[in-house]
Amino acid sequence: MPGSAADRLARLADGYLATQLLHVAVALGVPDALADGPRDAGDLARELGAVPGPLHRVLRGLAAEDVLAETGGGRFALTDTGRLLCAGLPGSLRDWVAMRGRLYYDAAAGLLAAVQDGGTPFEAVHGRPFFAHLSAEPARLATFQAAMADRSAREAGAVVAAYDTGGFASVVDVGGGRGTLLRAVRERVPGADVVLFDLPEVVAGSDLPAVGGDFFAEVPAGADAYLLSRVLHDWDDGDALRVLRTCRAAMRPDSVLLVVEAVLPERAADDAAAVRMDLHMLLLLGGCERTAAGYGRLFADAGLRLTRDVPTDAGVHVLEARPA
Ligand SMILES: C[S@@+](CC[C@H](N)C(=O)[O-])C[C@H]1O[C@@H](n2cnc3c(N)ncnc32)[C@H](O)[C@@H]1O
């Protein structure tokens, strides 16, 4: 019966199907192929190199999830949700979804073993740490960085709206990926001296001033502000502390560190997205989301003090820290 406890449980248990329906759609390019209007499975299958029967059933599955709409005559159209899967549109989540369908999905099957025996599911499945696995294959690394940029594009505007970065003349974005947040900061201070810092293979070819390196070793010194957006949650407390100490060593006494992260709520239901992100970290990296108090303790161990906790409209907080 729709809406019953049993119905809800059935939908939860079948969540694996929803992830794979989205994955198939993105991998084949179905959303882009529907961008100009409704089409049927036979027509799409010819263009996309698929088998019409199974493709029709996948399209119907996507219609059941309101990603597509059935428009009659066996044709399917994009809904507002489905349009978010098209490449290159503002707000697109295409690459963000692509990461979930393969790499994250494979790791998720190792969750029980991790809970019983410890360890990081991603490493058990792929035989090496997450970032090493990405760096080994340029296309995979590019999809991940595009996924991060998809997410960051939704967060960056909210971050600079909530926290005034206008006074910073020099800014280093540590583990900045494609520099989406750094660009938003630079827009606020057009003359600012900005540096994108990330692994050499990530910053290669960036149109931003960039330095490649290892944030466990050294980051560029002496900037007004350091950004760490969605970096600390990738690491357990020991490694997060190493990153913070590297940043602390690079900071002047009056520098500011801005940590952009979800903050774990008291009760899971108060921020389900933060709780899901915490599970992604468990699966992929052995990292974790933290409470504001947890960040405060880490900062103190790194010779920093938490000076502000600024919530944003995008679900992340800006945690401001200064040298203690
Ligand atoms: C979760 S992503 C966050 C990217 C970006 N800051 C954002 O908010 O979208 C973590 C970033 O840390 C970078 N990273 C991982 N290990 C690193 C290391 N040892 N040194 C420098 N950057 C590293 C990754 O390449 C990646 O861009």
Tab-separated table of C-alpha atoms and ligand atoms in Angstrom:
chain	number	residue	atom	x	y	z
A	1	MET	CA	0.000	0.000	0.000
A	2	PRO	CA	1.630	3.332	-1.075
A	3	GLY	CA	2.871	5.366	1.861
A	4	SER	CA	2.853	2.412	4.269
A	5	ALA	CA	5.875	1.357	6.308
A	6	ALA	CA	6.245	-1.678	4.029
A	7	ASP	CA	6.167	0.549	0.930
A	8	ARG	CA	8.803	2.834	2.397
A	9	LEU	CA	10.987	-0.135	3.292
A	10	ALA	CA	10.598	-1.548	-0.235
A	11	ARG	CA	11.718	1.749	-1.773
A	12	LEU	CA	14.721	1.911	0.569
A	13	ALA	CA	15.723	-1.662	-0.195
A	14	ASP	CA	15.391	-1.004	-3.939
A	15	GLY	CA	17.592	2.092	-3.698
A	16	TYR	CA	20.291	0.165	-5.530
A	17	LEU	CA	18.072	0.181	-8.622
A	18	ALA	CA	17.638	3.958	-8.565
A	19	THR	CA	21.413	4.487	-8.420
A	20	GLN	CA	21.922	2.186	-11.399
A	21	LEU	CA	19.035	3.647	-13.435
A	22	LEU	CA	20.678	7.064	-13.107
A	23	HIS	CA	24.062	5.556	-13.914
A	24	VAL	CA	22.780	3.905	-17.123
A	25	ALA	CA	21.088	7.130	-18.218
A	26	VAL	CA	24.241	9.199	-17.721
A	27	ALA	CA	26.649	6.588	-19.111
A	28	LEU	CA	24.617	6.277	-22.345
A	29	GLY	CA	23.936	10.008	-22.658
A	30	VAL	CA	20.137	9.649	-22.473
A	31	PRO	CA	19.517	13.068	-20.839
A	32	ASP	CA	21.503	14.953	-23.513
A	33	ALA	CA	19.725	12.958	-26.234
A	34	LEU	CA	16.357	14.073	-24.802
A	35	ALA	CA	17.367	17.721	-24.429
A	36	ASP	CA	15.521	18.778	-27.607
A	37	GLY	CA	12.290	16.945	-26.840
A	38	PRO	CA	10.583	13.574	-26.216
A	39	ARG	CA	11.788	10.426	-27.998
A	40	ASP	CA	11.053	6.708	-27.809
A	41	ALA	CA	13.410	3.876	-26.871
A	42	GLY	CA	13.902	2.611	-30.429
A	43	ASP	CA	14.963	6.032	-31.663
A	44	LEU	CA	17.286	6.570	-28.670
A	45	ALA	CA	18.737	3.054	-28.910
A	46	ARG	CA	19.769	3.624	-32.549
A	47	GLU	CA	21.586	6.820	-31.676
A	48	LEU	CA	23.139	5.681	-28.391
A	49	GLY	CA	24.103	2.134	-29.356
A	50	ALA	CA	21.720	0.322	-26.988
A	51	VAL	CA	19.188	-2.534	-27.165
A	52	PRO	CA	15.668	-1.049	-27.502
A	53	GLY	CA	13.775	-3.460	-25.172
A	54	PRO	CA	15.977	-3.123	-22.067
A	55	LEU	CA	16.435	0.582	-22.756
A	56	HIS	CA	12.646	1.045	-22.795
A	57	ARG	CA	12.407	-0.671	-19.393
A	58	VAL	CA	15.144	1.567	-17.981
A	59	LEU	CA	13.356	4.659	-19.325
A	60	ARG	CA	10.143	3.454	-17.686
A	61	GLY	CA	12.053	2.929	-14.415
A	62	LEU	CA	13.326	6.493	-14.642
A	63	ALA	CA	9.759	7.684	-15.297
A	64	ALA	CA	8.631	5.863	-12.136
A	65	GLU	CA	11.230	7.946	-10.249
A	66	ASP	CA	10.134	11.247	-11.898
A	67	VAL	CA	13.447	11.643	-13.696
A	68	LEU	CA	11.615	11.238	-17.023
A	69	ALA	CA	7.958	11.729	-17.946
A	70	GLU	CA	5.932	9.517	-20.315
A	71	THR	CA	4.438	11.771	-22.978
A	72	GLY	CA	2.446	9.158	-24.944
A	73	GLY	CA	3.256	6.938	-27.910
A	74	GLY	CA	6.127	5.303	-25.963
A	75	ARG	CA	8.023	8.597	-25.812
A	76	PHE	CA	9.879	9.969	-22.796
A	77	ALA	CA	10.795	13.556	-21.871
A	78	LEU	CA	13.080	15.076	-19.276
A	79	THR	CA	11.505	16.334	-16.054
A	80	ASP	CA	13.111	19.157	-14.058
A	81	THR	CA	15.010	16.472	-12.125
A	82	GLY	CA	16.123	14.751	-15.329
A	83	ARG	CA	17.368	18.017	-16.814
A	84	LEU	CA	19.949	18.179	-14.004
A	85	LEU	CA	21.615	15.168	-15.674
A	86	CYS	CA	22.378	17.057	-18.904
A	87	ALA	CA	26.030	17.983	-19.434
A	88	GLY	CA	27.178	21.560	-19.158
A	89	LEU	CA	23.968	23.168	-17.870
A	90	PRO	CA	24.230	25.496	-14.849
A	91	GLY	CA	23.484	23.376	-11.778
A	92	SER	CA	24.149	20.114	-13.650
A	93	LEU	CA	24.754	17.096	-11.391
A	94	ARG	CA	25.785	14.799	-14.225
A	95	ASP	CA	29.328	14.051	-13.066
A	96	TRP	CA	28.253	13.947	-9.439
A	97	VAL	CA	25.803	11.168	-10.386
A	98	ALA	CA	28.405	9.427	-12.575
A	99	MET	CA	30.732	8.976	-9.586
A	100	ARG	CA	27.989	7.308	-7.566
A	101	GLY	CA	27.058	4.779	-10.250
A	102	ARG	CA	30.468	3.166	-10.474
A	103	LEU	CA	33.212	3.927	-7.957
A	104	TYR	CA	30.999	4.694	-4.966
A	105	TYR	CA	28.559	1.886	-5.802
A	106	ASP	CA	31.311	-0.716	-5.918
A	107	ALA	CA	32.670	0.434	-2.556
A	108	ALA	CA	29.219	0.387	-0.927
A	109	ALA	CA	29.080	-3.402	-1.234
A	110	GLY	CA	31.953	-3.513	1.292
A	111	LEU	CA	30.131	-1.640	4.051
A	112	LEU	CA	29.196	-4.734	6.080
A	113	ALA	CA	32.794	-5.977	6.073
A	114	ALA	CA	34.004	-2.537	7.191
A	115	VAL	CA	31.535	-2.511	10.070
A	116	GLN	CA	32.497	-6.043	11.117
A	117	ASP	CA	36.244	-5.874	10.589
A	118	GLY	CA	37.197	-2.216	10.098
A	119	GLY	CA	39.103	-0.956	7.081
A	120	THR	CA	38.069	1.226	4.153
A	121	PRO	CA	35.698	-0.504	1.694
A	122	PHE	CA	37.051	1.402	-1.318
A	123	GLU	CA	40.576	0.117	-0.677
A	124	ALA	CA	39.319	-3.448	-0.149
A	125	VAL	CA	37.549	-3.347	-3.539
A	126	HIS	CA	40.080	-1.399	-5.607
A	127	GLY	CA	43.327	-2.383	-3.874
A	128	ARG	CA	44.587	1.164	-3.331
A	129	PRO	CA	43.571	4.421	-1.667
A	130	PHE	CA	40.913	6.587	-3.296
A	131	PHE	CA	43.066	9.460	-4.552
A	132	ALA	CA	45.800	7.089	-5.829
A	133	HIS	CA	43.105	5.188	-7.753
A	134	LEU	CA	41.802	8.412	-9.289
A	135	SER	CA	45.270	9.636	-10.255
A	136	ALA	CA	46.071	6.338	-11.998
A	137	GLU	CA	43.504	7.025	-14.734
A	138	PRO	CA	43.166	10.540	-16.193
A	139	ALA	CA	39.546	10.056	-17.316
A	140	ARG	CA	38.541	8.863	-13.849
A	141	LEU	CA	40.334	11.790	-12.200
A	142	ALA	CA	38.623	14.202	-14.606
A	143	THR	CA	35.166	12.788	-13.771
A	144	PHE	CA	35.860	13.086	-10.041
A	145	GLN	CA	37.091	16.663	-10.343
A	146	ALA	CA	34.064	17.508	-12.489
A	147	ALA	CA	31.831	15.943	-9.803
A	148	MET	CA	33.479	18.088	-7.141
A	149	ALA	CA	33.025	21.150	-9.349
A	150	ASP	CA	29.303	20.270	-9.810
A	151	ARG	CA	28.876	20.246	-6.043
A	152	SER	CA	31.110	23.205	-5.386
A	153	ALA	CA	29.232	25.280	-7.972
A	154	ARG	CA	26.143	24.878	-5.778
A	155	GLU	CA	28.052	25.731	-2.590
A	156	ALA	CA	30.463	28.495	-3.588
A	157	GLY	CA	27.882	31.264	-4.040
A	158	ALA	CA	26.321	30.443	-0.668
A	159	VAL	CA	29.738	30.452	1.007
A	160	VAL	CA	30.740	33.923	-0.231
A	161	ALA	CA	27.229	35.218	0.503
A	162	ALA	CA	27.423	34.014	4.115
A	163	TYR	CA	31.041	34.895	4.867
A	164	ASP	CA	32.561	38.176	3.692
A	165	THR	CA	35.855	37.354	1.983
A	166	GLY	CA	36.118	40.905	0.582
A	167	GLY	CA	38.984	41.899	2.854
A	168	PHE	CA	41.423	39.223	1.680
A	169	ALA	CA	44.104	40.429	-0.736
A	170	SER	CA	45.766	36.998	-1.002
A	171	VAL	CA	44.056	33.607	-0.830
A	172	VAL	CA	45.319	30.015	-1.169
A	173	ASP	CA	42.724	27.311	-1.891
A	174	VAL	CA	44.279	24.174	-0.389
A	175	GLY	CA	43.026	20.990	-2.081
A	176	GLY	CA	41.011	23.350	-4.250
A	177	GLY	CA	40.299	20.932	-7.117
A	178	ARG	CA	39.189	22.982	-10.129
A	179	GLY	CA	39.063	26.137	-7.999
A	180	THR	CA	35.308	26.754	-8.143
A	181	LEU	CA	35.253	28.325	-4.666
A	182	LEU	CA	38.454	30.256	-5.347
A	183	ARG	CA	36.873	31.837	-8.438
A	184	ALA	CA	33.844	32.892	-6.373
A	185	VAL	CA	36.186	34.478	-3.809
A	186	ARG	CA	38.160	36.242	-6.543
A	187	GLU	CA	34.969	37.687	-8.022
A	188	ARG	CA	34.437	39.478	-4.695
A	189	VAL	CA	37.980	40.914	-4.727
A	190	PRO	CA	38.946	41.257	-8.409
A	191	GLY	CA	42.576	42.226	-7.727
A	192	ALA	CA	43.183	39.460	-5.184
A	193	ASP	CA	46.305	37.375	-5.462
A	194	VAL	CA	44.881	33.834	-5.586
A	195	VAL	CA	46.639	30.459	-5.691
A	196	LEU	CA	45.026	27.120	-6.419
A	197	PHE	CA	46.910	24.385	-4.555
A	198	ASP	CA	46.258	20.683	-5.238
A	199	LEU	CA	48.030	17.561	-6.463
A	200	PRO	CA	50.210	18.300	-9.534
A	201	GLU	CA	48.033	16.182	-11.843
A	202	VAL	CA	44.937	18.080	-10.693
A	203	VAL	CA	46.241	21.635	-11.181
A	204	ALA	CA	48.000	20.867	-14.494
A	205	GLY	CA	46.446	23.069	-17.171
A	206	SER	CA	44.441	25.215	-14.740
A	207	ASP	CA	43.724	28.756	-15.924
A	208	LEU	CA	44.116	29.946	-12.310
A	209	PRO	CA	47.523	30.710	-10.777
A	210	ALA	CA	48.321	27.254	-9.452
A	211	VAL	CA	50.866	25.324	-7.419
A	212	GLY	CA	51.010	21.526	-7.428
A	213	GLY	CA	52.112	19.729	-4.293
A	214	ASP	CA	51.217	17.644	-1.258
A	215	PHE	CA	49.268	19.287	1.543
A	216	PHE	CA	50.778	16.858	4.034
A	217	ALA	CA	54.180	18.423	3.300
A	218	GLU	CA	53.873	22.143	2.502
A	219	VAL	CA	51.494	24.769	1.130
A	220	PRO	CA	52.336	28.293	-0.144
A	221	ALA	CA	53.161	30.558	2.803
A	222	GLY	CA	52.089	34.023	3.908
A	223	ALA	CA	48.576	34.482	2.444
A	224	ASP	CA	45.808	36.475	4.140
A	225	ALA	CA	43.427	33.531	3.901
A	226	TYR	CA	43.585	29.777	3.413
A	227	LEU	CA	40.577	27.801	2.171
A	228	LEU	CA	40.057	24.129	2.988
A	229	SER	CA	36.786	23.204	1.303
A	230	ARG	CA	35.573	19.620	1.706
A	231	VAL	CA	39.133	18.494	2.393
A	232	LEU	CA	39.318	17.658	6.096
A	233	HIS	CA	36.336	15.294	5.907
A	234	ASP	CA	38.358	13.074	3.560
A	235	TRP	CA	40.744	12.167	6.375
A	236	ASP	CA	40.730	10.579	9.818
A	237	ASP	CA	41.715	12.767	12.760
A	238	GLY	CA	45.431	11.971	12.485
A	239	ASP	CA	45.678	12.922	8.811
A	240	ALA	CA	43.295	15.897	9.147
A	241	LEU	CA	45.578	17.197	11.872
A	242	ARG	CA	48.584	16.846	9.555
A	243	VAL	CA	46.826	18.970	6.905
A	244	LEU	CA	45.893	21.580	9.495
A	245	ARG	CA	49.455	21.717	10.840
A	246	THR	CA	50.806	22.262	7.318
A	247	CYS	CA	48.374	25.149	6.868
A	248	ARG	CA	49.199	26.537	10.315
A	249	ALA	CA	52.924	26.494	9.439
A	250	ALA	CA	52.209	28.498	6.254
A	251	MET	CA	49.981	31.092	7.992
A	252	ARG	CA	51.106	34.478	9.266
A	253	PRO	CA	49.992	35.343	12.831
A	254	ASP	CA	47.114	37.349	11.304
A	255	SER	CA	46.135	34.865	8.582
A	256	VAL	CA	42.696	33.267	8.587
A	257	LEU	CA	41.809	29.661	7.783
A	258	LEU	CA	38.332	29.001	6.377
A	259	VAL	CA	37.183	25.399	6.590
A	260	VAL	CA	34.103	24.689	4.468
A	261	GLU	CA	32.392	21.486	5.555
A	262	ALA	CA	29.050	19.995	6.505
A	263	VAL	CA	28.694	19.981	10.279
A	264	LEU	CA	27.184	16.869	11.852
A	265	PRO	CA	23.878	17.612	13.608
A	266	GLU	CA	22.923	16.437	17.105
A	267	ARG	CA	20.262	14.164	15.593
A	268	ALA	CA	20.642	12.503	12.189
A	269	ALA	CA	17.206	13.614	10.982
A	270	ASP	CA	18.208	17.278	11.383
A	271	ASP	CA	20.723	17.052	8.500
A	272	ALA	CA	20.355	13.804	6.587
A	273	ALA	CA	22.657	15.068	3.794
A	274	ALA	CA	25.537	15.522	6.266
A	275	VAL	CA	24.932	12.036	7.630
A	276	ARG	CA	24.960	10.551	4.105
A	277	MET	CA	28.176	12.426	3.339
A	278	ASP	CA	29.702	10.954	6.489
A	279	LEU	CA	28.866	7.483	5.142
A	280	HIS	CA	30.498	8.335	1.780
A	281	MET	CA	33.637	9.207	3.730
A	282	LEU	CA	33.485	5.898	5.624
A	283	LEU	CA	33.140	3.981	2.352
A	284	LEU	CA	35.675	5.809	0.243
A	285	LEU	CA	38.393	7.285	2.380
A	286	GLY	CA	38.179	6.333	6.037
A	287	GLY	CA	37.406	10.020	6.707
A	288	CYS	CA	34.384	11.432	8.543
A	289	GLU	CA	32.133	14.425	8.999
A	290	ARG	CA	32.491	16.165	12.376
A	291	THR	CA	30.547	18.337	14.784
A	292	ALA	CA	31.623	21.973	15.219
A	293	ALA	CA	33.092	20.954	18.607
A	294	GLY	CA	35.052	18.197	16.849
A	295	TYR	CA	36.552	20.754	14.469
A	296	GLY	CA	37.315	23.002	17.442
A	297	ARG	CA	39.323	20.209	19.090
A	298	LEU	CA	41.250	19.464	15.882
A	299	PHE	CA	42.028	23.155	15.424
A	300	ALA	CA	43.316	23.401	19.006
A	301	ASP	CA	45.638	20.427	18.444
A	302	ALA	CA	47.015	22.211	15.354
A	303	GLY	CA	47.691	25.492	17.170
A	304	LEU	CA	44.534	27.169	15.874
A	305	ARG	CA	41.360	28.391	17.528
A	306	LEU	CA	37.820	28.256	16.164
A	307	THR	CA	36.698	31.885	15.980
A	308	ARG	CA	33.413	31.652	14.025
A	309	ASP	CA	30.948	29.025	12.804
A	310	VAL	CA	28.939	30.532	9.943
A	311	PRO	CA	26.124	28.420	8.432
A	312	THR	CA	25.331	28.900	4.737
A	313	ASP	CA	22.228	28.288	2.621
A	314	ALA	CA	23.947	25.339	0.904
A	315	GLY	CA	24.128	23.023	3.920
A	316	VAL	CA	27.821	23.637	4.573
A	317	HIS	CA	29.302	25.837	7.290
A	318	VAL	CA	32.288	28.173	7.121
A	319	LEU	CA	34.427	27.453	10.175
A	320	GLU	CA	36.826	30.325	10.692
A	321	ALA	CA	40.073	29.587	12.545
A	322	ARG	CA	42.981	31.811	13.517
A	323	PRO	CA	46.380	31.059	15.022
A	324	ALA	CA	45.992	30.416	18.744
B	1	LIG	C1	36.861	16.301	-1.859
B	1	LIG	S1	37.948	17.163	-2.926
B	1	LIG	C2	37.512	18.861	-2.601
B	1	LIG	C3	37.856	19.770	-3.750
B	1	LIG	C4	37.418	21.238	-3.583
B	1	LIG	N1	38.102	21.871	-2.478
B	1	LIG	C5	35.918	21.361	-3.430
B	1	LIG	O1	35.426	21.910	-2.443
B	1	LIG	O2	35.207	20.899	-4.352
B	1	LIG	C6	39.524	16.989	-2.110
B	1	LIG	C7	40.706	17.556	-2.883
B	1	LIG	O3	41.922	17.255	-2.171
B	1	LIG	C8	42.926	17.000	-3.132
B	1	LIG	N2	44.011	16.230	-2.525
B	1	LIG	C9	44.005	14.957	-2.084
B	1	LIG	N3	45.192	14.616	-1.555
B	1	LIG	C10	45.987	15.716	-1.661
B	1	LIG	C11	47.337	16.003	-1.260
B	1	LIG	N4	48.076	15.075	-0.653
B	1	LIG	N5	47.823	17.242	-1.508
B	1	LIG	C12	47.057	18.187	-2.135
B	1	LIG	N6	45.763	17.981	-2.521
B	1	LIG	C13	45.241	16.746	-2.285
B	1	LIG	C14	42.178	16.215	-4.201
B	1	LIG	O4	42.875	16.177	-5.424
B	1	LIG	C15	40.868	16.965	-4.270
B	1	LIG	O5	40.894	17.998	-5.238
